Amino acid sequence: SVAAYDALLRGLDYFGRRSPENNRLAKQHYEQAIALDPGFARAYAGLAMVYARDATDGWDPNPEIALSKASELAEKAQRLDPSLPQAYFVEGLLELFRGNHEAAFRNAEHAISIKPSYADAYALRAWIQHFDGRIAEGLASMEQAVRLNPRIPSVYRLLRGTLYYAQADLEHALADLEAAVEVNPNYQNLRIWLAAAYAAAGRIDEAQWQSSEILALHPEFSASQSLWAFPIRDPAYRERFLADLRRAGLPD
């Protein structure tokens, strides 16, 4: 269905803007695509991503329910089209949020095996490697993602910037994170990592300003809540990240 595909493209556009309102609009367009073509696996995978983001970015008051819905949709996409790499991408992301790093990695690898040119799957692999403590491997995965998608979307700068932060390469971390925030100023996850990087660099005033922007959007947000979306495996790294967020002015 041409109309269903058009609705999918509109959903992708809104999803890429990364804000609660744009996520809601993306959801509407993915649902429209499914209504027009109930067998459209790619639309189910896209809708799964919307629910996953609602949960992990703190936009849904019932994140566990949102993740459960995302899982149902991802499984539906896989049943409709077992060769759809986006379905395994979503499942990999969901497994990461569940703390199942190995299962997440297998899904990312499977998506790559289906479509070796799928840049986002390499970026997902980098995100998983980051939280699994394999920083050098994560940076190598991001190099592959950027080669395949040289436009370097803001989310790639987020992923790469967090890897540099983990490596304590704050100059490169800030360069990526600042550039990403300029493109997507309402994307909370960007501001969280930028606040941590500023604090780590001793730029406390700038870190606190980022925290004030986060709290203006989500007054109940706390440093510990960020771990919902960032399943860091290494306790020492997790504590370093939380300590930087506290220095940035985010409450526990």
mmCIF file of N, CA, C and O in Angstrom, residues 131-196:
data_model
loop_
_atom_site.group_PDB
_atom_site.id
_atom_site.type_symbol
_atom_site.label_atom_id
_atom_site.label_comp_id
_atom_site.label_asym_id
_atom_site.label_seq_id
_atom_site.Cartn_x
_atom_site.Cartn_y
_atom_site.Cartn_z
ATOM 1 N N PHE A 131 27.451 -0.108 27.370
ATOM 2 C CA PHE A 131 26.932 -0.477 28.685
ATOM 3 C C PHE A 131 27.508 -1.793 29.186
ATOM 4 O O PHE A 131 27.445 -2.086 30.379
ATOM 5 N N ASP A 132 28.074 -2.564 28.285
ATOM 6 C CA ASP A 132 28.714 -3.816 28.676
ATOM 7 C C ASP A 132 30.185 -3.614 29.035
ATOM 8 O O ASP A 132 30.884 -4.571 29.376
ATOM 9 N N GLY A 133 30.672 -2.365 28.920
ATOM 10 C CA GLY A 133 32.042 -2.065 29.304
ATOM 11 C C GLY A 133 33.072 -2.289 28.217
ATOM 12 O O GLY A 133 34.279 -2.219 28.485
ATOM 13 N N ARG A 134 32.634 -2.523 26.976
ATOM 14 C CA ARG A 134 33.557 -2.772 25.864
ATOM 15 C C ARG A 134 33.662 -1.488 25.028
ATOM 16 O O ARG A 134 33.129 -1.398 23.925
ATOM 17 N N ILE A 135 34.357 -0.519 25.575
ATOM 18 C CA ILE A 135 34.334 0.830 25.012
ATOM 19 C C ILE A 135 35.038 0.899 23.655
ATOM 20 O O ILE A 135 34.515 1.491 22.709
ATOM 21 N N ALA A 136 36.223 0.313 23.544
ATOM 22 C CA ALA A 136 36.954 0.353 22.273
ATOM 23 C C ALA A 136 36.154 -0.333 21.168
ATOM 24 O O ALA A 136 36.088 0.160 20.035
ATOM 25 N N GLU A 137 35.506 -1.446 21.499
ATOM 26 C CA GLU A 137 34.676 -2.131 20.514
ATOM 27 C C GLU A 137 33.473 -1.266 20.128
ATOM 28 O O GLU A 137 33.049 -1.249 18.967
ATOM 29 N N GLY A 138 32.928 -0.561 21.107
ATOM 30 C CA GLY A 138 31.809 0.321 20.824
ATOM 31 C C GLY A 138 32.181 1.441 19.873
ATOM 32 O O GLY A 138 31.425 1.774 18.952
ATOM 33 N N LEU A 139 33.351 2.023 20.070
ATOM 34 C CA LEU A 139 33.807 3.085 19.163
ATOM 35 C C LEU A 139 34.039 2.534 17.756
ATOM 36 O O LEU A 139 33.733 3.208 16.762
ATOM 37 N N ALA A 140 34.541 1.300 17.658
ATOM 38 C CA ALA A 140 34.722 0.681 16.344
ATOM 39 C C ALA A 140 33.375 0.456 15.666
ATOM 40 O O ALA A 140 33.230 0.669 14.453
ATOM 41 N N SER A 141 32.369 0.048 16.429
ATOM 42 C CA SER A 141 31.025 -0.129 15.869
ATOM 43 C C SER A 141 30.456 1.202 15.390
ATOM 44 O O SER A 141 29.803 1.274 14.341
ATOM 45 N N MET A 142 30.716 2.273 16.155
ATOM 46 C CA MET A 142 30.225 3.580 15.731
ATOM 47 C C MET A 142 30.927 4.049 14.460
ATOM 48 O O MET A 142 30.310 4.709 13.617
ATOM 49 N N GLU A 143 32.195 3.724 14.304
ATOM 50 C CA GLU A 143 32.889 4.062 13.054
ATOM 51 C C GLU A 143 32.202 3.402 11.863
ATOM 52 O O GLU A 143 32.030 4.020 10.807
ATOM 53 N N GLN A 144 31.775 2.150 12.042
ATOM 54 C CA GLN A 144 31.067 1.460 10.964
ATOM 55 C C GLN A 144 29.722 2.120 10.690
ATOM 56 O O GLN A 144 29.314 2.281 9.531
ATOM 57 N N ALA A 145 29.011 2.502 11.757
ATOM 58 C CA ALA A 145 27.712 3.163 11.578
ATOM 59 C C ALA A 145 27.863 4.469 10.810
ATOM 60 O O ALA A 145 27.080 4.773 9.903
ATOM 61 N N VAL A 146 28.878 5.249 11.158
ATOM 62 C CA VAL A 146 29.099 6.541 10.500
ATOM 63 C C VAL A 146 29.526 6.362 9.048
ATOM 64 O O VAL A 146 29.135 7.139 8.172
ATOM 65 N N ARG A 147 30.321 5.339 8.776
ATOM 66 C CA ARG A 147 30.695 5.073 7.379
ATOM 67 C C ARG A 147 29.457 4.774 6.535
ATOM 68 O O ARG A 147 29.363 5.198 5.376
ATOM 69 N N LEU A 148 28.514 4.050 7.112
ATOM 70 C CA LEU A 148 27.304 3.672 6.384
ATOM 71 C C LEU A 148 26.273 4.794 6.340
ATOM 72 O O LEU A 148 25.437 4.844 5.449
ATOM 73 N N ASN A 149 26.320 5.691 7.313
ATOM 74 C CA ASN A 149 25.383 6.815 7.370
ATOM 75 C C ASN A 149 26.163 8.085 7.712
ATOM 76 O O ASN A 149 26.122 8.578 8.848
ATOM 77 N N PRO A 150 26.901 8.634 6.739
ATOM 78 C CA PRO A 150 27.811 9.754 7.029
ATOM 79 C C PRO A 150 27.119 11.074 7.358
ATOM 80 O O PRO A 150 27.790 12.050 7.690
ATOM 81 N N ARG A 151 25.799 11.135 7.271
ATOM 82 C CA ARG A 151 25.093 12.346 7.713
ATOM 83 C C ARG A 151 25.280 12.567 9.217
ATOM 84 O O ARG A 151 25.107 13.672 9.719
ATOM 85 N N ILE A 152 25.599 11.509 9.932
ATOM 86 C CA ILE A 152 25.794 11.525 11.389
ATOM 87 C C ILE A 152 24.590 12.169 12.094
ATOM 88 O O ILE A 152 24.650 13.324 12.535
ATOM 89 N N PRO A 153 23.484 11.443 12.207
ATOM 90 C CA PRO A 153 22.336 11.980 12.944
ATOM 91 C C PRO A 153 22.685 12.248 14.392
ATOM 92 O O PRO A 153 23.665 11.708 14.936
ATOM 93 N N SER A 154 21.892 13.068 15.036
ATOM 94 C CA SER A 154 22.222 13.489 16.408
ATOM 95 C C SER A 154 22.308 12.305 17.364
ATOM 96 O O SER A 154 23.121 12.332 18.306
ATOM 97 N N VAL A 155 21.506 11.271 17.142
ATOM 98 C CA VAL A 155 21.570 10.131 18.051
ATOM 99 C C VAL A 155 22.913 9.417 17.936
ATOM 100 O O VAL A 155 23.420 8.872 18.924
ATOM 101 N N TYR A 156 23.542 9.444 16.745
ATOM 102 C CA TYR A 156 24.879 8.869 16.612
ATOM 103 C C TYR A 156 25.883 9.677 17.428
ATOM 104 O O TYR A 156 26.789 9.124 18.040
ATOM 105 N N ARG A 157 25.719 10.988 17.424
ATOM 106 C CA ARG A 157 26.614 11.826 18.232
ATOM 107 C C ARG A 157 26.406 11.554 19.718
ATOM 108 O O ARG A 157 27.362 11.584 20.504
ATOM 109 N N LEU A 158 25.158 11.295 20.106
ATOM 110 C CA LEU A 158 24.905 10.908 21.491
ATOM 111 C C LEU A 158 25.656 9.629 21.833
ATOM 112 O O LEU A 158 26.384 9.564 22.832
ATOM 113 N N LEU A 159 25.495 8.599 20.997
ATOM 114 C CA LEU A 159 26.125 7.309 21.282
ATOM 115 C C LEU A 159 27.644 7.438 21.308
ATOM 116 O O LEU A 159 28.312 6.905 22.210
ATOM 117 N N ARG A 160 28.192 8.124 20.325
ATOM 118 C CA ARG A 160 29.643 8.277 20.274
ATOM 119 C C ARG A 160 30.151 9.142 21.422
ATOM 120 O O ARG A 160 31.191 8.854 22.032
ATOM 121 N N GLY A 161 29.397 10.193 21.737
ATOM 122 C CA GLY A 161 29.793 11.059 22.838
ATOM 123 C C GLY A 161 29.817 10.328 24.170
ATOM 124 O O GLY A 161 30.716 10.540 24.994
ATOM 125 N N THR A 162 28.854 9.439 24.395
ATOM 126 C CA THR A 162 28.844 8.689 25.653
ATOM 127 C C THR A 162 30.017 7.712 25.722
ATOM 128 O O THR A 162 30.568 7.474 26.806
ATOM 129 N N LEU A 163 30.399 7.152 24.586
ATOM 130 C CA LEU A 163 31.571 6.263 24.560
ATOM 131 C C LEU A 163 32.842 7.044 24.897
ATOM 132 O O LEU A 163 33.692 6.571 25.662
ATOM 133 N N TYR A 164 32.958 8.248 24.346
ATOM 134 C CA TYR A 164 34.112 9.082 24.689
ATOM 135 C C TYR A 164 34.081 9.453 26.169
ATOM 136 O O TYR A 164 35.129 9.487 26.839
ATOM 137 N N TYR A 165 32.891 9.745 26.689
ATOM 138 C CA TYR A 165 32.760 10.054 28.113
ATOM 139 C C TYR A 165 33.231 8.865 28.948
ATOM 140 O O TYR A 165 33.977 9.029 29.929
ATOM 141 N N ALA A 166 32.812 7.672 28.574
ATOM 142 C CA ALA A 166 33.225 6.470 29.310
ATOM 143 C C ALA A 166 34.734 6.310 29.288
ATOM 144 O O ALA A 166 35.334 5.829 30.252
ATOM 145 N N GLN A 167 35.351 6.735 28.206
ATOM 146 C CA GLN A 167 36.799 6.630 28.028
ATOM 147 C C GLN A 167 37.535 7.800 28.689
ATOM 148 O O GLN A 167 38.769 7.869 28.632
ATOM 149 N N ALA A 168 36.765 8.734 29.272
ATOM 150 C CA ALA A 168 37.304 9.954 29.881
ATOM 151 C C ALA A 168 37.968 10.864 28.857
ATOM 152 O O ALA A 168 38.827 11.681 29.206
ATOM 153 N N ASP A 169 37.558 10.743 27.597
ATOM 154 C CA ASP A 169 38.003 11.659 26.548
ATOM 155 C C ASP A 169 36.944 12.760 26.450
ATOM 156 O O ASP A 169 36.075 12.751 25.577
ATOM 157 N N LEU A 170 37.032 13.705 27.387
ATOM 158 C CA LEU A 170 35.953 14.685 27.542
ATOM 159 C C LEU A 170 35.911 15.702 26.408
ATOM 160 O O LEU A 170 34.846 16.225 26.066
ATOM 161 N N GLU A 171 37.056 15.982 25.797
ATOM 162 C CA GLU A 171 37.065 16.926 24.672
ATOM 163 C C GLU A 171 36.193 16.413 23.532
ATOM 164 O O GLU A 171 35.338 17.143 23.009
ATOM 165 N N HIS A 172 36.396 15.154 23.142
ATOM 166 C CA HIS A 172 35.593 14.593 22.050
ATOM 167 C C HIS A 172 34.153 14.330 22.494
ATOM 168 O O HIS A 172 33.216 14.478 21.703
ATOM 169 N N ALA A 173 33.964 13.935 23.755
ATOM 170 C CA ALA A 173 32.616 13.708 24.264
ATOM 171 C C ALA A 173 31.790 14.988 24.174
ATOM 172 O O ALA A 173 30.658 14.984 23.668
ATOM 173 N N LEU A 174 32.349 16.099 24.634
ATOM 174 C CA LEU A 174 31.612 17.363 24.622
ATOM 175 C C LEU A 174 31.359 17.848 23.200
ATOM 176 O O LEU A 174 30.297 18.406 22.911
ATOM 177 N N ALA A 175 32.318 17.647 22.310
ATOM 178 C CA ALA A 175 32.127 18.070 20.924
ATOM 179 C C ALA A 175 30.915 17.380 20.312
ATOM 180 O O ALA A 175 30.078 18.019 19.649
ATOM 181 N N ASP A 176 30.792 16.074 20.525
ATOM 182 C CA ASP A 176 29.652 15.344 19.974
ATOM 183 C C ASP A 176 28.351 15.705 20.672
ATOM 184 O O ASP A 176 27.325 15.954 20.022
ATOM 185 N N LEU A 177 28.364 15.740 21.991
ATOM 186 C CA LEU A 177 27.129 15.977 22.735
ATOM 187 C C LEU A 177 26.605 17.392 22.534
ATOM 188 O O LEU A 177 25.398 17.610 22.404
ATOM 189 N N GLU A 178 27.493 18.381 22.502
ATOM 190 C CA GLU A 178 27.048 19.762 22.258
ATOM 191 C C GLU A 178 26.439 19.899 20.873
ATOM 192 O O GLU A 178 25.398 20.569 20.697
ATOM 193 N N ALA A 179 27.062 19.278 19.884
ATOM 194 C CA ALA A 179 26.523 19.352 18.515
ATOM 195 C C ALA A 179 25.155 18.683 18.441
ATOM 196 O O ALA A 179 24.249 19.161 17.744
ATOM 197 N N ALA A 180 24.985 17.578 19.158
ATOM 198 C CA ALA A 180 23.712 16.860 19.132
ATOM 199 C C ALA A 180 22.602 17.669 19.790
ATOM 200 O O ALA A 180 21.467 17.711 19.292
ATOM 201 N N VAL A 181 22.910 18.329 20.902
ATOM 202 C CA VAL A 181 21.897 19.123 21.604
ATOM 203 C C VAL A 181 21.442 20.305 20.749
ATOM 204 O O VAL A 181 20.272 20.711 20.799
ATOM 205 N N GLU A 182 22.336 20.853 19.969
ATOM 206 C CA GLU A 182 21.947 21.950 19.076
ATOM 207 C C GLU A 182 20.879 21.500 18.088
ATOM 208 O O GLU A 182 19.985 22.268 17.727
ATOM 209 N N VAL A 183 20.964 20.255 17.653
ATOM 210 C CA VAL A 183 20.005 19.728 16.675
ATOM 211 C C VAL A 183 18.710 19.309 17.355
ATOM 212 O O VAL A 183 17.617 19.555 16.852
ATOM 213 N N ASN A 184 18.813 18.654 18.522
ATOM 214 C CA ASN A 184 17.643 18.149 19.246
ATOM 215 C C ASN A 184 17.640 18.661 20.690
ATOM 216 O O ASN A 184 17.928 17.917 21.620
ATOM 217 N N PRO A 185 17.327 19.935 20.901
ATOM 218 C CA PRO A 185 17.418 20.506 22.251
ATOM 219 C C PRO A 185 16.423 19.929 23.249
ATOM 220 O O PRO A 185 16.626 20.063 24.456
ATOM 221 N N ASN A 186 15.352 19.296 22.772
ATOM 222 C CA ASN A 186 14.348 18.753 23.685
ATOM 223 C C ASN A 186 14.570 17.286 24.011
ATOM 224 O O ASN A 186 13.760 16.691 24.726
ATOM 225 N N TYR A 187 15.646 16.699 23.497
ATOM 226 C CA TYR A 187 15.908 15.289 23.731
ATOM 227 C C TYR A 187 16.608 15.136 25.079
ATOM 228 O O TYR A 187 17.788 15.436 25.225
ATOM 229 N N GLN A 188 15.856 14.655 26.063
ATOM 230 C CA GLN A 188 16.334 14.625 27.446
ATOM 231 C C GLN A 188 17.622 13.825 27.612
ATOM 232 O O GLN A 188 18.530 14.233 28.344
ATOM 233 N N ASN A 189 17.726 12.668 26.950
ATOM 234 C CA ASN A 189 18.908 11.824 27.136
ATOM 235 C C ASN A 189 20.196 12.551 26.751
ATOM 236 O O ASN A 189 21.249 12.335 27.358
ATOM 237 N N LEU A 190 20.123 13.389 25.737
ATOM 238 C CA LEU A 190 21.290 14.173 25.348
ATOM 239 C C LEU A 190 21.722 15.096 26.484
ATOM 240 O O LEU A 190 22.912 15.185 26.818
ATOM 241 N N ARG A 191 20.772 15.781 27.071
ATOM 242 C CA ARG A 191 21.105 16.734 28.129
ATOM 243 C C ARG A 191 21.638 16.014 29.374
ATOM 244 O O ARG A 191 22.493 16.546 30.084
ATOM 245 N N ILE A 192 21.153 14.808 29.635
ATOM 246 C CA ILE A 192 21.649 14.050 30.781
ATOM 247 C C ILE A 192 23.140 13.771 30.623
ATOM 248 O O ILE A 192 23.943 14.027 31.526
ATOM 249 N N TRP A 193 23.524 13.251 29.459
ATOM 250 C CA TRP A 193 24.936 12.931 29.247
ATOM 251 C C TRP A 193 25.790 14.180 29.115
ATOM 252 O O TRP A 193 26.945 14.197 29.556
ATOM 253 N N LEU A 194 25.228 15.241 28.553
ATOM 254 C CA LEU A 194 25.984 16.485 28.457
ATOM 255 C C LEU A 194 26.230 17.067 29.847
ATOM 256 O O LEU A 194 27.322 17.561 30.146
ATOM 257 N N ALA A 195 25.216 17.001 30.713
ATOM 258 C CA ALA A 195 25.391 17.472 32.091
ATOM 259 C C ALA A 195 26.496 16.681 32.784
ATOM 260 O O ALA A 195 27.360 17.255 33.473
ATOM 261 N N ALA A 196 26.494 15.350 32.605
ATOM 262 C CA ALA A 196 27.526 14.518 33.231
ATOM 263 C C ALA A 196 28.909 14.854 32.688
ATOM 264 O O ALA A 196 29.887 14.941 33.449
#
